[in-house]
CSV table of C-alpha atoms in Angstrom, one decimal:
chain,number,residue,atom,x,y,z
A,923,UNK,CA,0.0,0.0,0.0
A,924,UNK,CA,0.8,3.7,-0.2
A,925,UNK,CA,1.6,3.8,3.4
A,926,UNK,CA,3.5,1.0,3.4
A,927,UNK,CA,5.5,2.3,0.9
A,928,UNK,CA,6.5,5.5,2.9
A,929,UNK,CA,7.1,3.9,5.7
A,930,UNK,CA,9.6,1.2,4.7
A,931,UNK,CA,11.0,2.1,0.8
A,932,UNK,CA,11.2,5.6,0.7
A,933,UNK,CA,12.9,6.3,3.7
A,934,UNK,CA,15.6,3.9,2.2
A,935,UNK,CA,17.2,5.6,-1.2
A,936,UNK,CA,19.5,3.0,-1.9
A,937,UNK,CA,16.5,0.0,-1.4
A,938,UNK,CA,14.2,2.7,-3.5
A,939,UNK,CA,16.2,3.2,-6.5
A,940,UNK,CA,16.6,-1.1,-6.8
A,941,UNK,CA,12.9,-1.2,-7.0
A,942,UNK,CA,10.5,0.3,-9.9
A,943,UNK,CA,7.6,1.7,-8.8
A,944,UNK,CA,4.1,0.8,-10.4
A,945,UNK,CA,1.4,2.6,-8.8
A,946,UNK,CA,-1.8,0.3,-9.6
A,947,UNK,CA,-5.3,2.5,-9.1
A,948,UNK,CA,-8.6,1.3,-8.2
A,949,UNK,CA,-10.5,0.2,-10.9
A,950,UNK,CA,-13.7,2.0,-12.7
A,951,UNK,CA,-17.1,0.3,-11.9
A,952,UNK,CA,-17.0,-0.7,-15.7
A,953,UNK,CA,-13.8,-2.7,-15.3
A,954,UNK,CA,-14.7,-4.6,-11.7
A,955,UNK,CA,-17.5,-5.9,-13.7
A,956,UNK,CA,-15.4,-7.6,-16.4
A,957,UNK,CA,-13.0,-8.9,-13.6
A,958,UNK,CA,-16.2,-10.5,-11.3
A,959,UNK,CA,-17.0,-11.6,-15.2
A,960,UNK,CA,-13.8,-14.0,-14.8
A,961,UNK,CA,-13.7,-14.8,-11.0
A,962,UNK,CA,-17.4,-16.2,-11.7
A,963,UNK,CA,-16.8,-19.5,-12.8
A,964,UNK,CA,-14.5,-19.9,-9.0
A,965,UNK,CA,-17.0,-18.3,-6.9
A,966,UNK,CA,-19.8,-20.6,-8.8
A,967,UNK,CA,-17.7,-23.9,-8.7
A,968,UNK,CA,-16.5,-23.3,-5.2
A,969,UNK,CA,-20.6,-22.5,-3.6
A,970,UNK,CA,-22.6,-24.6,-5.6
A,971,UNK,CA,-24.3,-21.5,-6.9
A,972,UNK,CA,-25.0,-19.7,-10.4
A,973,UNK,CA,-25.0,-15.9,-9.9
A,974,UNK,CA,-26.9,-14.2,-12.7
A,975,UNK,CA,-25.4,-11.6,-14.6
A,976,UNK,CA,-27.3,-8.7,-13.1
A,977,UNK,CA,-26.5,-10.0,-9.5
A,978,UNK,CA,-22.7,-9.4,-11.0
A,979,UNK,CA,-23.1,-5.9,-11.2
A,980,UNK,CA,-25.7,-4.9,-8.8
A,981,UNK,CA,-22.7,-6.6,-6.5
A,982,UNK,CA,-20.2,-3.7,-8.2
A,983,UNK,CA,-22.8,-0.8,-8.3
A,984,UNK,CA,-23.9,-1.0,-4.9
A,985,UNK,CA,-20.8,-2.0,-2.8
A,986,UNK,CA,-18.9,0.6,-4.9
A,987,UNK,CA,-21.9,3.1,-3.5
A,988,UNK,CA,-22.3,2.1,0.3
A,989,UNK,CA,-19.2,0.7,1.3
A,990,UNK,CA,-16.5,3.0,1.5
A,991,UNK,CA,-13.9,2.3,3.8
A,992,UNK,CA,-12.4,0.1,0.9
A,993,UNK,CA,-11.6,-0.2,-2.8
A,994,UNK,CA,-12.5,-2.3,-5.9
A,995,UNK,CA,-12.4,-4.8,-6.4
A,996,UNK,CA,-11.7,-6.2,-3.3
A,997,UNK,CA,-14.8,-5.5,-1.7
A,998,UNK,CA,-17.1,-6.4,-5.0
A,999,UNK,CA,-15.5,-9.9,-4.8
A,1000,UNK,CA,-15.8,-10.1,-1.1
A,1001,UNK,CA,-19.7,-9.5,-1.7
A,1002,UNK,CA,-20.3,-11.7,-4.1
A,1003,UNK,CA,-18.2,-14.6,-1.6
A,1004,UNK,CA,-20.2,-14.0,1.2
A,1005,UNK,CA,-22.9,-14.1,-0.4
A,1006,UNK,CA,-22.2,-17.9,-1.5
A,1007,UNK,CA,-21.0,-18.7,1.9
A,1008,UNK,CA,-24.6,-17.6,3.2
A,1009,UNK,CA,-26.3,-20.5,1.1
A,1010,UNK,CA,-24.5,-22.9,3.7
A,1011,UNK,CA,-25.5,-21.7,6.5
A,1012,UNK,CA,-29.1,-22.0,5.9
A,1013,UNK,CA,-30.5,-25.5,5.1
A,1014,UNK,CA,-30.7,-27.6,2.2
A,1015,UNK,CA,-33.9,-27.3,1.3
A,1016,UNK,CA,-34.1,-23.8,1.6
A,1017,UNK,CA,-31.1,-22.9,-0.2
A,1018,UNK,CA,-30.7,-21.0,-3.2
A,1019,UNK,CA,-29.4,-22.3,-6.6
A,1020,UNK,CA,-29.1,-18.7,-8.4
A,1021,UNK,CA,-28.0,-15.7,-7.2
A,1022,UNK,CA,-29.7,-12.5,-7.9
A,1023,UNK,CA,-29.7,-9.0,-7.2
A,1024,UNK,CA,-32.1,-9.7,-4.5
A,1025,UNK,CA,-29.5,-11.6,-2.4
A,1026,UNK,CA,-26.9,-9.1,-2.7
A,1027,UNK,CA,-28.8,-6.3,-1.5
A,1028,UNK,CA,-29.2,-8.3,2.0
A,1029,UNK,CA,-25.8,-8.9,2.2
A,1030,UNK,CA,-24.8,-5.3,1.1
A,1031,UNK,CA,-27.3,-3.9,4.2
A,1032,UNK,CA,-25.6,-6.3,6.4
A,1033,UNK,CA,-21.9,-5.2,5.5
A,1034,UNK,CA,-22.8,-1.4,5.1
A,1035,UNK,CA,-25.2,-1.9,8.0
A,1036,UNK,CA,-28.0,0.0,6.6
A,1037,UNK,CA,-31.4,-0.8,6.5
A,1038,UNK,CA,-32.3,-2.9,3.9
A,1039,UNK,CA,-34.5,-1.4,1.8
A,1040,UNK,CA,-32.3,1.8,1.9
A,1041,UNK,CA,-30.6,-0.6,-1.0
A,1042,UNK,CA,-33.5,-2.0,-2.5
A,1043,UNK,CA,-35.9,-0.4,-5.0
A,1044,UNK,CA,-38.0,-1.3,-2.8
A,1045,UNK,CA,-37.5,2.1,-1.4
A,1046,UNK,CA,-39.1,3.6,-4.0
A,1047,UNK,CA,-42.8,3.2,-3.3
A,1048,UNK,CA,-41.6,4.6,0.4
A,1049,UNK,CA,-40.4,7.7,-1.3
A,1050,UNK,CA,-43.4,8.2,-3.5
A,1051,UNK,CA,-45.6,8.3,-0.4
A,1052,UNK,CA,-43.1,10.1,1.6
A,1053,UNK,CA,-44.5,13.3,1.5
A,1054,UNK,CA,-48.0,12.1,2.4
A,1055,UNK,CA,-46.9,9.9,5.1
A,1056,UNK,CA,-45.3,12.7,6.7
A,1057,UNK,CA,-48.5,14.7,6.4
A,1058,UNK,CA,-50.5,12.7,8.5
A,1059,UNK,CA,-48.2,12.6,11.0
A,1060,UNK,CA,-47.4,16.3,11.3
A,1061,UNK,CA,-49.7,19.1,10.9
A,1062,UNK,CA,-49.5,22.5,9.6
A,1063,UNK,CA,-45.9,22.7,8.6
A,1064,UNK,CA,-46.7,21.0,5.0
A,1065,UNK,CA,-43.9,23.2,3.5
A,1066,UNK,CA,-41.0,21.8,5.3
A,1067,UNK,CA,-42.5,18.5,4.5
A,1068,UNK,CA,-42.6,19.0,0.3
A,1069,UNK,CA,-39.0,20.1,-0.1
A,1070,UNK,CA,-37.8,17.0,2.5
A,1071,UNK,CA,-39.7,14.8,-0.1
A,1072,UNK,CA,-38.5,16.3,-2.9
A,1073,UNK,CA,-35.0,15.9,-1.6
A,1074,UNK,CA,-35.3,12.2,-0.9
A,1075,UNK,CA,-36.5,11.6,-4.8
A,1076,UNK,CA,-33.7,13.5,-5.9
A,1077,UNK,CA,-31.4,11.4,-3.7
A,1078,UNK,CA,-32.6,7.8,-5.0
A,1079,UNK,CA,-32.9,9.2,-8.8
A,1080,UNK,CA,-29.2,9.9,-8.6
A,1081,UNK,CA,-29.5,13.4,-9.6
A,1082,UNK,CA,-27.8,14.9,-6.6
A,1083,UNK,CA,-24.2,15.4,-6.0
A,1084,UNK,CA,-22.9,11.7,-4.9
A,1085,UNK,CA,-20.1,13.4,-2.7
A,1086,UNK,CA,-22.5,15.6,-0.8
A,1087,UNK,CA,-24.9,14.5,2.3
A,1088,UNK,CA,-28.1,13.3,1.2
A,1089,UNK,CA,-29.6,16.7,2.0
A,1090,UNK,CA,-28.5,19.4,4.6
A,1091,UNK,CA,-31.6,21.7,6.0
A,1092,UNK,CA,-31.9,24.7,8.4
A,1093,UNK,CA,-35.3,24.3,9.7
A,1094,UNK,CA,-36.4,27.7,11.4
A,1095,UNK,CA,-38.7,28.5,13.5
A,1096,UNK,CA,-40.5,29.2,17.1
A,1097,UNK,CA,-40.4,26.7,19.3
A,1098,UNK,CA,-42.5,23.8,19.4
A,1099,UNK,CA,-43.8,24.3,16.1
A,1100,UNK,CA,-42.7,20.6,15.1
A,1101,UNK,CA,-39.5,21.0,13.5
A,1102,UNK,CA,-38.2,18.4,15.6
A,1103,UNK,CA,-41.0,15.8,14.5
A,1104,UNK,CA,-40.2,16.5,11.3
A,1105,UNK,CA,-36.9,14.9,12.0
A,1106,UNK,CA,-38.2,12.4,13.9
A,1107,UNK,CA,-40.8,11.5,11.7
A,1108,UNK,CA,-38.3,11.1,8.7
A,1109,UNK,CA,-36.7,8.7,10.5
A,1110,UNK,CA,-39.1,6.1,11.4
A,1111,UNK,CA,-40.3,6.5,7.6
A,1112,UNK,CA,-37.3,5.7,6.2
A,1113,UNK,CA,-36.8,3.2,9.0
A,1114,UNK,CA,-33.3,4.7,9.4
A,1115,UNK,CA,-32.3,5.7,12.8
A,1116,UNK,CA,-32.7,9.2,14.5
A,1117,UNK,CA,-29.0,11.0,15.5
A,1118,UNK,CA,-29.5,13.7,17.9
A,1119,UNK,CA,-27.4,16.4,19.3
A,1120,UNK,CA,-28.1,19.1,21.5
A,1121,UNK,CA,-26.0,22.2,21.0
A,1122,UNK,CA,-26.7,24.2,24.0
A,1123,UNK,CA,-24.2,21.6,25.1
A,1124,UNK,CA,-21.2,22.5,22.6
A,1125,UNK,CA,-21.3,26.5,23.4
A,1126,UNK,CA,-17.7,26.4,24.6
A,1127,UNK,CA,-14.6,26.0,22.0
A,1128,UNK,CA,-13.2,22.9,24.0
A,1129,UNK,CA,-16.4,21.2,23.9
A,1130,UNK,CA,-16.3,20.9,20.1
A,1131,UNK,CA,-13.0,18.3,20.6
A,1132,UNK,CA,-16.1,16.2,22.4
A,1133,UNK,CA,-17.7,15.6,18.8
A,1134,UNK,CA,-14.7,14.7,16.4
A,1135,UNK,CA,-11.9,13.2,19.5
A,1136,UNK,CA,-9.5,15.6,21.5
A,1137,UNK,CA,-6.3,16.3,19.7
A,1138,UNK,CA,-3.2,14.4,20.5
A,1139,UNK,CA,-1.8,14.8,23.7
A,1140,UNK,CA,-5.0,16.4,24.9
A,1141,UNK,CA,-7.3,14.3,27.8
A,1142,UNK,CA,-9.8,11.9,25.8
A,1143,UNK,CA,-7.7,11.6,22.2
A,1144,UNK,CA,-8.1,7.8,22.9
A,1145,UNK,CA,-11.5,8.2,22.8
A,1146,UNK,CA,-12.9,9.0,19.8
A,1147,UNK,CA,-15.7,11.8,19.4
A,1148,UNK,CA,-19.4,11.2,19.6
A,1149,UNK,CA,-20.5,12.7,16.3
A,1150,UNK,CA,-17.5,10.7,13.6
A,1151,UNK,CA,-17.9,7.6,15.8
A,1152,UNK,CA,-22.2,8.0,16.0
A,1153,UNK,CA,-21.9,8.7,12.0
A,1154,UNK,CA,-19.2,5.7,11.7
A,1155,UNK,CA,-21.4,2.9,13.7
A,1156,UNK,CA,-25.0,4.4,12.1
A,1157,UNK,CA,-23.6,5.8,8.6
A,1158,UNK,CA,-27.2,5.9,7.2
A,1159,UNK,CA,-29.5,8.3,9.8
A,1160,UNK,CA,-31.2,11.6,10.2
A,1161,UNK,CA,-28.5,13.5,11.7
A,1162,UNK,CA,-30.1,16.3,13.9
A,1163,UNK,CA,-28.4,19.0,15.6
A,1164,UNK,CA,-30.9,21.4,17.3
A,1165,UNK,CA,-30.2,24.6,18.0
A,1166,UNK,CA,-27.3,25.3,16.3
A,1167,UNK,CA,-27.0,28.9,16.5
A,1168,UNK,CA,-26.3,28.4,20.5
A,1169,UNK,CA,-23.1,26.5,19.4
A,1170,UNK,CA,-19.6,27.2,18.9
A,1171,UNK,CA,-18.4,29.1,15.8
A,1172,UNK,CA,-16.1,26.3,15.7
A,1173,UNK,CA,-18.7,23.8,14.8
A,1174,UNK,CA,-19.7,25.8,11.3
A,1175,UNK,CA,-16.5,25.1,10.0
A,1176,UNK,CA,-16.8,21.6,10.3
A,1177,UNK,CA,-20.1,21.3,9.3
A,1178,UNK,CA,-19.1,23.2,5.9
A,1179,UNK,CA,-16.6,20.1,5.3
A,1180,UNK,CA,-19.8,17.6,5.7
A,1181,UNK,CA,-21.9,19.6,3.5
A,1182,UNK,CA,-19.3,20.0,1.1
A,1183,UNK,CA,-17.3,16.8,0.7
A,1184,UNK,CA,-20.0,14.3,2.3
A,1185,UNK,CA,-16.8,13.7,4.6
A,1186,UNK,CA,-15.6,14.5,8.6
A,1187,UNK,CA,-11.9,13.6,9.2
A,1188,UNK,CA,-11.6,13.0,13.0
A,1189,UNK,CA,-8.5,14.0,15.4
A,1190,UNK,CA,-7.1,10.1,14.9
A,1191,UNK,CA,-7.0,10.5,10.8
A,1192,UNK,CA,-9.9,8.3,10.4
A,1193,UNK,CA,-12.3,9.5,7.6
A,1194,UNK,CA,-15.8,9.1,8.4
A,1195,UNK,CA,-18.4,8.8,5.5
A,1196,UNK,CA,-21.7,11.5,5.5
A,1197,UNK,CA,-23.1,10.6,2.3
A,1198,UNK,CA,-25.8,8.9,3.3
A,1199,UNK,CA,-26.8,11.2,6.0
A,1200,UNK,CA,-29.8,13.6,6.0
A,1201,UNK,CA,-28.4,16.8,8.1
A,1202,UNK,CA,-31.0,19.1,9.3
A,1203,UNK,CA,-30.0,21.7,11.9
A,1204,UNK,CA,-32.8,23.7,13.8
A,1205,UNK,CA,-32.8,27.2,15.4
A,1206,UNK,CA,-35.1,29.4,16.7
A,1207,UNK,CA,-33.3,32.6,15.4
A,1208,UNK,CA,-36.0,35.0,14.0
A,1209,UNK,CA,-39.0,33.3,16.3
A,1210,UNK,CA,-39.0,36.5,19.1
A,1211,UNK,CA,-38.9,39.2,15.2
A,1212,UNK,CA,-41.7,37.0,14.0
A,1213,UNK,CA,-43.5,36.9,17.3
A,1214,UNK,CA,-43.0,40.4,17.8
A,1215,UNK,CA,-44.8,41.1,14.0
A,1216,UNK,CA,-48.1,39.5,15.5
A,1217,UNK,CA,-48.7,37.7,19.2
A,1218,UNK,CA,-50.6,34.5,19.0
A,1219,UNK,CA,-51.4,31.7,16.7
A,1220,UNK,CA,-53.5,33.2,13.7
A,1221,UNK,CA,-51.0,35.3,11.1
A,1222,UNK,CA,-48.2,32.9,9.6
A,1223,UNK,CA,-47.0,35.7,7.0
A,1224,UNK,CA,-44.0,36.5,9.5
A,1225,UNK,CA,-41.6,34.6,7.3
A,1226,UNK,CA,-39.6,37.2,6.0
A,1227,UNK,CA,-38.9,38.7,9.8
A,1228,UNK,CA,-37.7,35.6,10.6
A,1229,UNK,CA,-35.4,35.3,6.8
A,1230,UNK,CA,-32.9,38.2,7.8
A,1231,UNK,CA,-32.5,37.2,11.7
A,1232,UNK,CA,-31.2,33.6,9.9
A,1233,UNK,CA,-29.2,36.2,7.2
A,1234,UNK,CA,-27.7,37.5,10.2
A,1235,UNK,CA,-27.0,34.6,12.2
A,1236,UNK,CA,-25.8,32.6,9.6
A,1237,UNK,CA,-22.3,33.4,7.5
A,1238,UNK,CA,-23.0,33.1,3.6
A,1239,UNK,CA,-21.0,30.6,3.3
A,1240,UNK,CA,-22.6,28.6,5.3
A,1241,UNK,CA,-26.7,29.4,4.4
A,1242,UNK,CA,-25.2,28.4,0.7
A,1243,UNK,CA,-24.1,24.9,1.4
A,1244,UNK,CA,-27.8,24.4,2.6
A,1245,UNK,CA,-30.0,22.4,0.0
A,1246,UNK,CA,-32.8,24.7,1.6
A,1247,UNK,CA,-33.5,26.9,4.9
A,1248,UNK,CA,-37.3,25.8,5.5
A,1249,UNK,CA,-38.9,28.0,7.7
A,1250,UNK,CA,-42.1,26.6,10.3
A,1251,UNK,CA,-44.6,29.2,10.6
A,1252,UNK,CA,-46.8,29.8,13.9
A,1253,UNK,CA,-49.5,26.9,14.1
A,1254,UNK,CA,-52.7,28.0,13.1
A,1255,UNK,CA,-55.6,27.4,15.9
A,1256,UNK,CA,-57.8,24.7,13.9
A,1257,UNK,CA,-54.0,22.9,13.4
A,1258,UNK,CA,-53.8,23.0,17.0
A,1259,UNK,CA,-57.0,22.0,17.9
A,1260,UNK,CA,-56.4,18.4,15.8
């Protein structure tokens, strides 16, 4: 490897210049399929199985997709292997002649540990009543709702950027207005689980070490951080940090690196993977300007008081690495009284 290349030839000029160095990359998704192509016959003979061509790439497509703490094709062949080796552990007469792209989405879930259906179109018909689903369960913010939904579809039609979180929201709003259910609510749809993180609790600059690992010679770098190690054991959730604006300014600059790059580099040098994380921050900035436009439940036109208080607690930088601020209006009284 590349490390083990610094560490023991390159230190060494006179070993070095013995040796010619071929750096072999990681092959395209195109060429893994043409090597699985070959190893077939092997991976057949030595399971008793036939794997069907499309089970050969769906094994490529989706392990280069959710599995990213290694490279192809190691981790396309090691897919398609245990995916033989779980036809023996089940019994005879329930096991599986032919392979299809069925059985390698299980296995997939279970090495990626994500749910599922998260890699099985499956997913689709829960995405297509997504927005309704989260209608019934909460009321009155239907706005918030729609561009979620609309950010999901985007996500599973592969139009979005594949190096960015799924999506990344600033929901604003007064309190207990249901931005938080919103979250919640997301989560059991998707059957993905719920990350939360209370800010008030990161308002100091030392605190922030607590979410990405102390630095090194610090008290606690052997410990990780609660956010890259939350993200690293649950890398498909609804990560939700509420109340943002009462953290750190610290914390904004390493949420622009997950919004960006899809990727959080903790204080040990381990990468942590974001990309299938939905981010959604909440705040109450702007809820005391809107409340102070019209007391009590009935006018829900305040939006734009509460637009510059988020201008002005928020850095452009950071509002424009937002798929969408999506502000919760005052509940109306019949919304209330259901």
């Amino acid at each position: 490897t590349y490390k083990e290349f610094r560490n023991h030839f390159e230190k060494d000029r006179a070993l070095l210049r013995r040796f010619q160095k071929i750096d072999v990359n990681e092959p395209t998704i195109e060429d893994t399929i043409k090597i699985l192509r070959g190893l077939r016959t092997a991976f057949e003979d030595h399971h008793k199985v036939k794997y069907t061509p499309d089970a050969i790439k769906t094994a490529v497509e989706l392990s280069a997709r959710y599995i990213n703490d290694r490279k192809l094709p190691d981790k396309a062949i090691d897919v398609i292997d245990e995916v033989g080796a779980m036809q023996m552990l089940v019994p005879p007469s329930k096991r599986k002649k032919t392979i299809t792209a069925r059985e390698i989405e299980q296995v997939i879930a279970t090495m990626a540990r994500i749910p599922p259906k998260s890699v099985s179109s499956d997913d689709k018909k829960v995405l297509e009543h997504l927005e309704r689903d989260l209608k019934r369960l909460v009321f009155g913010q239907d706005k918030a709702i729609e561009v979620l939904s609309s950010a999901m579809k985007l996500s599973r039609a592969g139009l979005r950027d594949a190096d960015k979180p799924i999506g990344s929201f600033l929901f604003s709003g007064p309190t207990g207005v249901g931005k938080t259910e919103v979250a919640r609510s997301l989560a059991e749809i998707m059957g993905i689980p719920l990350q939360r993180f209370d800010m008030s609790e990161y308002m100091e600059r030392h605190s922030i070490s607590r979410l990405i690992g102390a630095p090194p010679g610090y008290v606690g770098f052997d410990q990780g951080g609660l956010l890259t190690d939350a993200i690293d054991q649950q890398p498909h959730c609804v990560l939700l940090l509420d109340e943002i604006e009462k953290a750190h300014p610290d914390l904004f600059n390493i949420l622009l690196q997950v919004m960006d790059n899809g990727r959080l580099t903790d204080h040990h040098g381990k990468t942590v993977d974001f990309r299938n994380v939905v981010l959604i921050m909440t705040t109450n900035a702007g809820a005391s300007d809107m409340a102070r436009q019209g007391i009590g439940f009935g006018d829900v036109s305040k939006a734009d008081a509460g637009d510059e208080a988020v201008k002005k607690m928020f850095t452009p930088e950071f509002r424009n690495r937002l798929d969408a601020i999506v502000p919760f209006a005052y509940l109306l009284p019949e919304v209330v009284s259901r």
